[in-house]
mmCIF file of C-alpha atoms in Angstrom:
data_model
loop_
_atom_site.group_PDB
_atom_site.id
_atom_site.type_symbol
_atom_site.label_atom_id
_atom_site.label_comp_id
_atom_site.label_asym_id
_atom_site.label_seq_id
_atom_site.Cartn_x
_atom_site.Cartn_y
_atom_site.Cartn_z
ATOM 1 C CA MET I 1 14.386 -61.184 -33.402
ATOM 2 C CA GLN I 2 14.013 -64.442 -31.500
ATOM 3 C CA THR I 3 10.442 -65.400 -30.734
ATOM 4 C CA CYS I 4 9.559 -67.708 -27.891
ATOM 5 C CA PHE I 5 6.032 -67.545 -26.648
ATOM 6 C CA VAL I 6 2.814 -69.362 -25.904
ATOM 7 C CA GLU I 7 -0.573 -67.851 -26.621
ATOM 8 C CA GLU I 8 -2.717 -66.627 -23.735
ATOM 9 C CA PRO I 9 -6.272 -65.246 -23.461
ATOM 10 C CA ALA I 10 -7.078 -61.565 -23.977
ATOM 11 C CA GLY I 11 -4.273 -60.810 -26.424
ATOM 12 C CA ARG I 12 -1.430 -61.690 -24.047
ATOM 13 C CA VAL I 13 1.467 -64.102 -24.481
ATOM 14 C CA SER I 14 3.923 -65.704 -22.082
ATOM 15 C CA GLY I 15 7.595 -65.348 -22.908
ATOM 16 C CA LEU I 16 9.607 -68.568 -22.757
ATOM 17 C CA CYS I 17 13.265 -69.009 -21.905
ATOM 18 C CA LEU I 18 15.050 -70.038 -25.120
ATOM 19 C CA SER I 19 17.145 -72.549 -23.192
ATOM 20 C CA CYS I 20 14.684 -74.502 -21.037
ATOM 21 C CA GLY I 21 11.249 -73.242 -22.087
ATOM 22 C CA ALA I 22 10.337 -71.924 -18.635
ATOM 23 C CA GLU I 23 7.702 -69.211 -18.583
ATOM 24 C CA LEU I 24 9.198 -65.765 -18.048
ATOM 25 C CA SER I 25 6.328 -63.308 -18.033
ATOM 26 C CA SER I 26 2.927 -62.486 -19.451
ATOM 27 C CA VAL I 27 2.935 -59.464 -21.739
ATOM 28 C CA PRO I 28 0.687 -57.957 -24.428
ATOM 29 C CA PHE I 29 1.387 -59.446 -27.866
ATOM 30 C CA GLU I 30 2.316 -55.997 -29.239
ATOM 31 C CA GLN I 31 5.101 -55.594 -26.670
ATOM 32 C CA LEU I 32 6.617 -58.979 -27.500
ATOM 33 C CA SER I 33 7.161 -57.968 -31.103
ATOM 34 C CA GLN I 34 9.148 -54.895 -30.007
ATOM 35 C CA ARG I 35 11.808 -56.508 -27.821
ATOM 36 C CA GLY I 36 13.527 -59.761 -27.091
ATOM 37 C CA LEU I 37 13.249 -61.559 -23.760
ATOM 38 C CA PRO I 38 16.147 -62.534 -21.459
ATOM 39 C CA PRO I 39 16.690 -66.136 -20.338
ATOM 40 C CA CYS I 40 15.311 -67.323 -17.004
ATOM 41 C CA THR I 41 17.441 -66.917 -13.875
ATOM 42 C CA GLN I 42 18.546 -70.554 -13.915
ATOM 43 C CA CYS I 43 19.753 -70.329 -17.525
ATOM 44 C CA SER I 44 21.317 -66.863 -17.258
ATOM 45 C CA GLY I 45 24.797 -66.828 -18.766
ATOM 46 C CA GLN I 46 24.190 -69.900 -20.903
ATOM 47 C CA ALA I 47 24.034 -69.759 -24.680
ATOM 48 C CA ALA I 48 20.473 -70.405 -25.830
ATOM 49 C CA PRO I 49 20.372 -73.449 -28.149
ATOM 50 C CA PHE I 50 17.134 -72.462 -29.875
ATOM 51 C CA THR I 51 16.357 -69.503 -32.105
ATOM 52 C CA ARG I 52 12.664 -69.962 -31.397
ATOM 53 C CA ILE I 53 10.396 -72.050 -29.167
ATOM 54 C CA VAL I 54 6.771 -72.645 -30.070
ATOM 55 C CA ALA I 55 4.732 -74.317 -27.318
ATOM 56 C CA PRO I 56 1.046 -73.503 -27.711
ATOM 57 C CA TYR I 57 -0.409 -75.449 -24.780
ATOM 58 C CA ARG I 58 0.273 -76.206 -21.136
ATOM 59 C CA TYR I 59 0.525 -79.842 -20.110
ATOM 60 C CA GLU I 60 -2.641 -79.868 -18.061
ATOM 61 C CA PHE I 61 -6.208 -81.107 -18.436
ATOM 62 C CA PRO I 62 -7.425 -81.938 -21.033
ATOM 63 C CA VAL I 63 -4.229 -81.722 -23.130
ATOM 64 C CA ASP I 64 -2.281 -84.031 -20.798
ATOM 65 C CA ARG I 65 -4.941 -86.753 -21.019
ATOM 66 C CA LEU I 66 -5.066 -86.506 -24.801
ATOM 67 C CA ILE I 67 -1.274 -86.781 -25.144
ATOM 68 C CA GLN I 68 -1.300 -89.814 -22.848
ATOM 69 C CA SER I 69 -4.038 -91.369 -24.981
ATOM 70 C CA LEU I 70 -1.821 -90.982 -28.046
ATOM 71 C CA LYS I 71 1.321 -92.336 -26.381
ATOM 72 C CA TYR I 72 -0.016 -95.153 -24.237
ATOM 73 C CA ARG I 73 -3.403 -96.065 -25.730
ATOM 74 C CA GLU I 74 -2.323 -95.768 -29.371
ATOM 75 C CA GLN I 75 -5.058 -93.342 -30.384
ATOM 76 C CA ARG I 76 -3.077 -92.221 -33.404
ATOM 77 C CA VAL I 77 -5.846 -90.076 -34.821
ATOM 78 C CA LEU I 78 -4.812 -87.561 -32.158
ATOM 79 C CA ALA I 79 -1.419 -87.149 -33.853
ATOM 80 C CA ARG I 80 -3.106 -85.603 -36.868
ATOM 81 C CA ILE I 81 -5.033 -83.191 -34.633
ATOM 82 C CA PHE I 82 -1.926 -82.296 -32.620
ATOM 83 C CA GLY I 83 0.232 -81.858 -35.710
ATOM 84 C CA THR I 84 -2.316 -79.601 -37.351
ATOM 85 C CA LEU I 85 -2.764 -77.477 -34.213
ATOM 86 C CA LEU I 86 1.004 -77.139 -33.811
ATOM 87 C CA ALA I 87 1.408 -76.112 -37.446
ATOM 88 C CA ARG I 88 -1.253 -73.446 -37.120
ATOM 89 C CA SER I 89 0.408 -72.047 -33.996
ATOM 90 C CA VAL I 90 3.708 -71.901 -35.879
ATOM 91 C CA GLN I 91 2.012 -70.013 -38.706
ATOM 92 C CA ARG I 92 0.391 -67.511 -36.341
ATOM 93 C CA GLN I 93 3.659 -66.855 -34.531
ATOM 94 C CA HIS I 94 5.993 -66.897 -37.525
ATOM 95 C CA PRO I 95 8.065 -63.687 -37.864
ATOM 96 C CA THR I 96 7.384 -61.751 -41.042
ATOM 97 C CA GLY I 97 10.109 -62.206 -43.643
ATOM 98 C CA HIS I 98 11.658 -65.271 -41.968
ATOM 99 C CA ALA I 99 11.765 -68.636 -43.719
ATOM 100 C CA LEU I 100 10.326 -71.737 -42.138
ATOM 101 C CA PRO I 101 12.785 -74.503 -41.221
ATOM 102 C CA GLU I 102 13.883 -76.755 -44.076
ATOM 103 C CA LEU I 103 13.335 -79.943 -42.073
ATOM 104 C CA LEU I 104 11.346 -81.144 -39.078
ATOM 105 C CA LEU I 105 13.236 -83.560 -36.825
ATOM 106 C CA PRO I 106 11.148 -85.484 -34.285
ATOM 107 C CA VAL I 107 12.899 -86.472 -31.064
ATOM 108 C CA PRO I 108 13.775 -90.143 -31.702
ATOM 109 C CA LEU I 109 12.995 -93.117 -29.498
ATOM 110 C CA HIS I 110 15.570 -95.810 -28.894
ATOM 111 C CA ALA I 111 14.945 -98.908 -31.030
ATOM 112 C CA THR I 112 13.938 -100.941 -27.960
ATOM 113 C CA ARG I 113 11.357 -98.375 -26.848
ATOM 114 C CA LEU I 114 10.100 -98.016 -30.428
ATOM 115 C CA ARG I 115 9.507 -101.788 -30.684
ATOM 116 C CA GLN I 116 7.659 -101.787 -27.375
ATOM 117 C CA ARG I 117 5.385 -98.852 -28.256
ATOM 118 C CA GLY I 118 5.078 -99.602 -31.961
ATOM 119 C CA PHE I 119 5.387 -95.975 -33.050
ATOM 120 C CA ASN I 120 7.028 -92.669 -32.118
ATOM 121 C CA GLN I 121 4.386 -90.121 -31.109
ATOM 122 C CA SER I 122 6.730 -87.195 -31.862
ATOM 123 C CA ALA I 123 7.344 -88.535 -35.372
ATOM 124 C CA GLU I 124 3.602 -88.853 -35.952
ATOM 125 C CA ILE I 125 2.996 -85.264 -34.786
ATOM 126 C CA ALA I 126 5.892 -84.042 -36.957
ATOM 127 C CA ARG I 127 4.544 -85.848 -40.011
ATOM 128 C CA TRP I 128 1.171 -84.128 -39.824
ATOM 129 C CA CYS I 129 2.683 -80.787 -38.835
ATOM 130 C CA GLY I 130 5.001 -80.935 -41.837
ATOM 131 C CA ARG I 131 2.167 -81.848 -44.165
ATOM 132 C CA GLU I 132 0.204 -78.800 -43.003
ATOM 133 C CA LEU I 133 3.201 -76.470 -43.461
ATOM 134 C CA GLY I 134 4.677 -78.022 -46.588
ATOM 135 C CA VAL I 135 7.916 -78.861 -44.747
ATOM 136 C CA GLU I 136 9.602 -82.269 -44.911
ATOM 137 C CA SER I 137 9.617 -84.355 -41.736
ATOM 138 C CA ARG I 138 12.682 -86.598 -41.541
ATOM 139 C CA ALA I 139 12.264 -89.112 -38.714
ATOM 140 C CA ARG I 140 15.466 -91.098 -39.427
ATOM 141 C CA ALA I 141 17.898 -88.194 -39.650
ATOM 142 C CA VAL I 142 18.652 -88.483 -35.924
ATOM 143 C CA THR I 143 18.968 -91.660 -33.853
ATOM 144 C CA ARG I 144 19.006 -92.339 -30.123
ATOM 145 C CA GLU I 145 22.119 -94.405 -29.494
ATOM 146 C CA TYR I 146 21.180 -95.862 -26.113
ATOM 147 C CA ASP I 147 18.029 -96.279 -24.068
ATOM 148 C CA THR I 148 18.004 -93.592 -21.381
ATOM 149 C CA GLY I 149 14.931 -95.058 -19.701
ATOM 150 C CA SER I 150 12.204 -92.854 -18.317
ATOM 151 C CA LEU I 151 13.329 -89.380 -17.251
ATOM 152 C CA ALA I 152 10.126 -88.717 -15.302
ATOM 153 C CA GLY I 153 10.750 -87.681 -11.709
ATOM 154 C CA LEU I 154 14.427 -86.812 -12.262
ATOM 155 C CA SER I 155 15.854 -83.393 -11.483
ATOM 156 C CA ARG I 156 17.156 -81.152 -14.246
ATOM 157 C CA ALA I 157 20.763 -82.103 -13.426
ATOM 158 C CA GLU I 158 19.916 -85.821 -13.364
ATOM 159 C CA ARG I 159 18.142 -85.557 -16.708
ATOM 160 C CA GLN I 160 21.093 -83.744 -18.292
ATOM 161 C CA TYR I 161 23.510 -86.415 -17.071
ATOM 162 C CA ARG I 162 21.266 -89.300 -18.201
ATOM 163 C CA ILE I 163 20.751 -87.909 -21.717
ATOM 164 C CA LEU I 164 24.375 -86.856 -22.396
ATOM 165 C CA GLY I 165 25.636 -88.229 -25.703
ATOM 166 C CA ALA I 166 22.400 -90.064 -26.453
ATOM 167 C CA PHE I 167 21.889 -88.760 -30.006
ATOM 168 C CA ARG I 168 23.623 -89.048 -33.364
ATOM 169 C CA ALA I 169 22.707 -86.882 -36.348
ATOM 170 C CA GLN I 170 23.371 -87.513 -40.032
ATOM 171 C CA GLU I 171 26.087 -85.368 -41.624
ATOM 172 C CA ALA I 172 23.652 -84.463 -44.407
ATOM 173 C CA LEU I 173 21.957 -82.091 -41.929
ATOM 174 C CA ALA I 174 24.943 -79.722 -42.016
ATOM 175 C CA ASP I 175 24.089 -76.118 -42.897
ATOM 176 C CA ARG I 176 20.346 -76.771 -42.649
ATOM 177 C CA HIS I 177 17.750 -74.788 -40.706
ATOM 178 C CA VAL I 178 15.755 -77.331 -38.689
ATOM 179 C CA ALA I 179 13.041 -77.579 -36.054
ATOM 180 C CA ILE I 180 13.010 -80.252 -33.357
ATOM 181 C CA ILE I 181 9.502 -81.637 -32.765
ATOM 182 C CA ASP I 182 8.356 -83.179 -29.476
ATOM 183 C CA ASP I 183 5.112 -83.729 -27.620
ATOM 184 C CA VAL I 184 5.957 -82.369 -24.148
ATOM 185 C CA LEU I 185 8.640 -80.007 -22.825
ATOM 186 C CA THR I 186 9.561 -80.497 -19.166
ATOM 187 C CA THR I 187 13.103 -79.330 -18.328
ATOM 188 C CA GLY I 188 14.384 -79.136 -21.901
ATOM 189 C CA SER I 189 17.290 -81.483 -21.141
ATOM 190 C CA THR I 190 16.484 -83.902 -23.964
ATOM 191 C CA THR I 191 15.952 -81.279 -26.640
ATOM 192 C CA ARG I 192 19.003 -79.264 -25.544
ATOM 193 C CA GLU I 193 21.174 -82.354 -25.880
ATOM 194 C CA LEU I 194 19.687 -83.066 -29.291
ATOM 195 C CA ALA I 195 20.328 -79.453 -30.336
ATOM 196 C CA ARG I 196 23.949 -79.764 -29.140
ATOM 197 C CA GLU I 197 24.428 -82.834 -31.341
ATOM 198 C CA LEU I 198 22.846 -81.037 -34.289
ATOM 199 C CA TYR I 199 25.150 -78.031 -33.935
ATOM 200 C CA ASP I 200 28.155 -80.355 -33.575
ATOM 201 C CA THR I 201 27.086 -81.929 -36.878
ATOM 202 C CA GLY I 202 27.056 -78.515 -38.540
ATOM 203 C CA VAL I 203 23.366 -77.581 -38.488
ATOM 204 C CA ALA I 204 22.966 -73.817 -39.027
ATOM 205 C CA SER I 205 20.050 -73.103 -36.659
ATOM 206 C CA VAL I 206 17.587 -74.999 -34.499
ATOM 207 C CA GLU I 207 14.041 -74.176 -33.494
ATOM 208 C CA LEU I 208 12.003 -76.148 -30.959
ATOM 209 C CA TRP I 209 8.321 -76.846 -31.551
ATOM 210 C CA VAL I 210 6.452 -78.779 -28.856
ATOM 211 C CA LEU I 211 2.767 -79.325 -28.401
ATOM 212 C CA ALA I 212 2.721 -78.663 -24.639
ATOM 213 C CA ARG I 213 4.985 -77.604 -21.806
ATOM 214 C CA THR I 214 4.716 -78.410 -18.134
ATOM 215 C CA SER I 215 4.041 -75.617 -15.668
ATOM 216 C CA SER I 216 7.453 -76.297 -14.094
ATOM 217 C CA ALA I 217 9.642 -76.397 -17.245
ATOM 218 C CA ARG I 218 13.005 -76.022 -15.517
#
């Protein structure tokens, strides 16, 4: 069974589209374990790139401010907190009898952006998440070949066009079960393109673990 949900109060969870991460519905946890969930209307008919999405928080106060503090004010201690919280959500939601991914792959920054910021927040979150789970985080297994610039404010179609062909994955990833790690999920364009490159390289299956998703993940 494919699992794709975010935890809610009072024993309920929100189903997420396995293509874009958009919220589908709010159902009791017990019901989610009995049936799969269809994709959202916008993604209907498309093959889902992810076998599972874990996104424990919404990108709203105070989570949004904390993520911004990590990314733009270099408060790296938050990466350890975020990575640990993400790992614990993965553990709570992990299907019985299913193996964890073999590798965690943070969404890479282009070299120019990495020099400007000094670190990759997704790689920092992945490092601490992997340490908590006992899973290797491999930050250099995927590279971003060109600087796509900021995708903020672009439509889903514009994001997909801008990010096309941006990633290259190492051939050594072939036949592996991996999880992409990122801080925020908006439309899913970046992570879908990264998943496409991974499958083209021969990766067996791809999960997506993000700390937070926007309320309009489409």
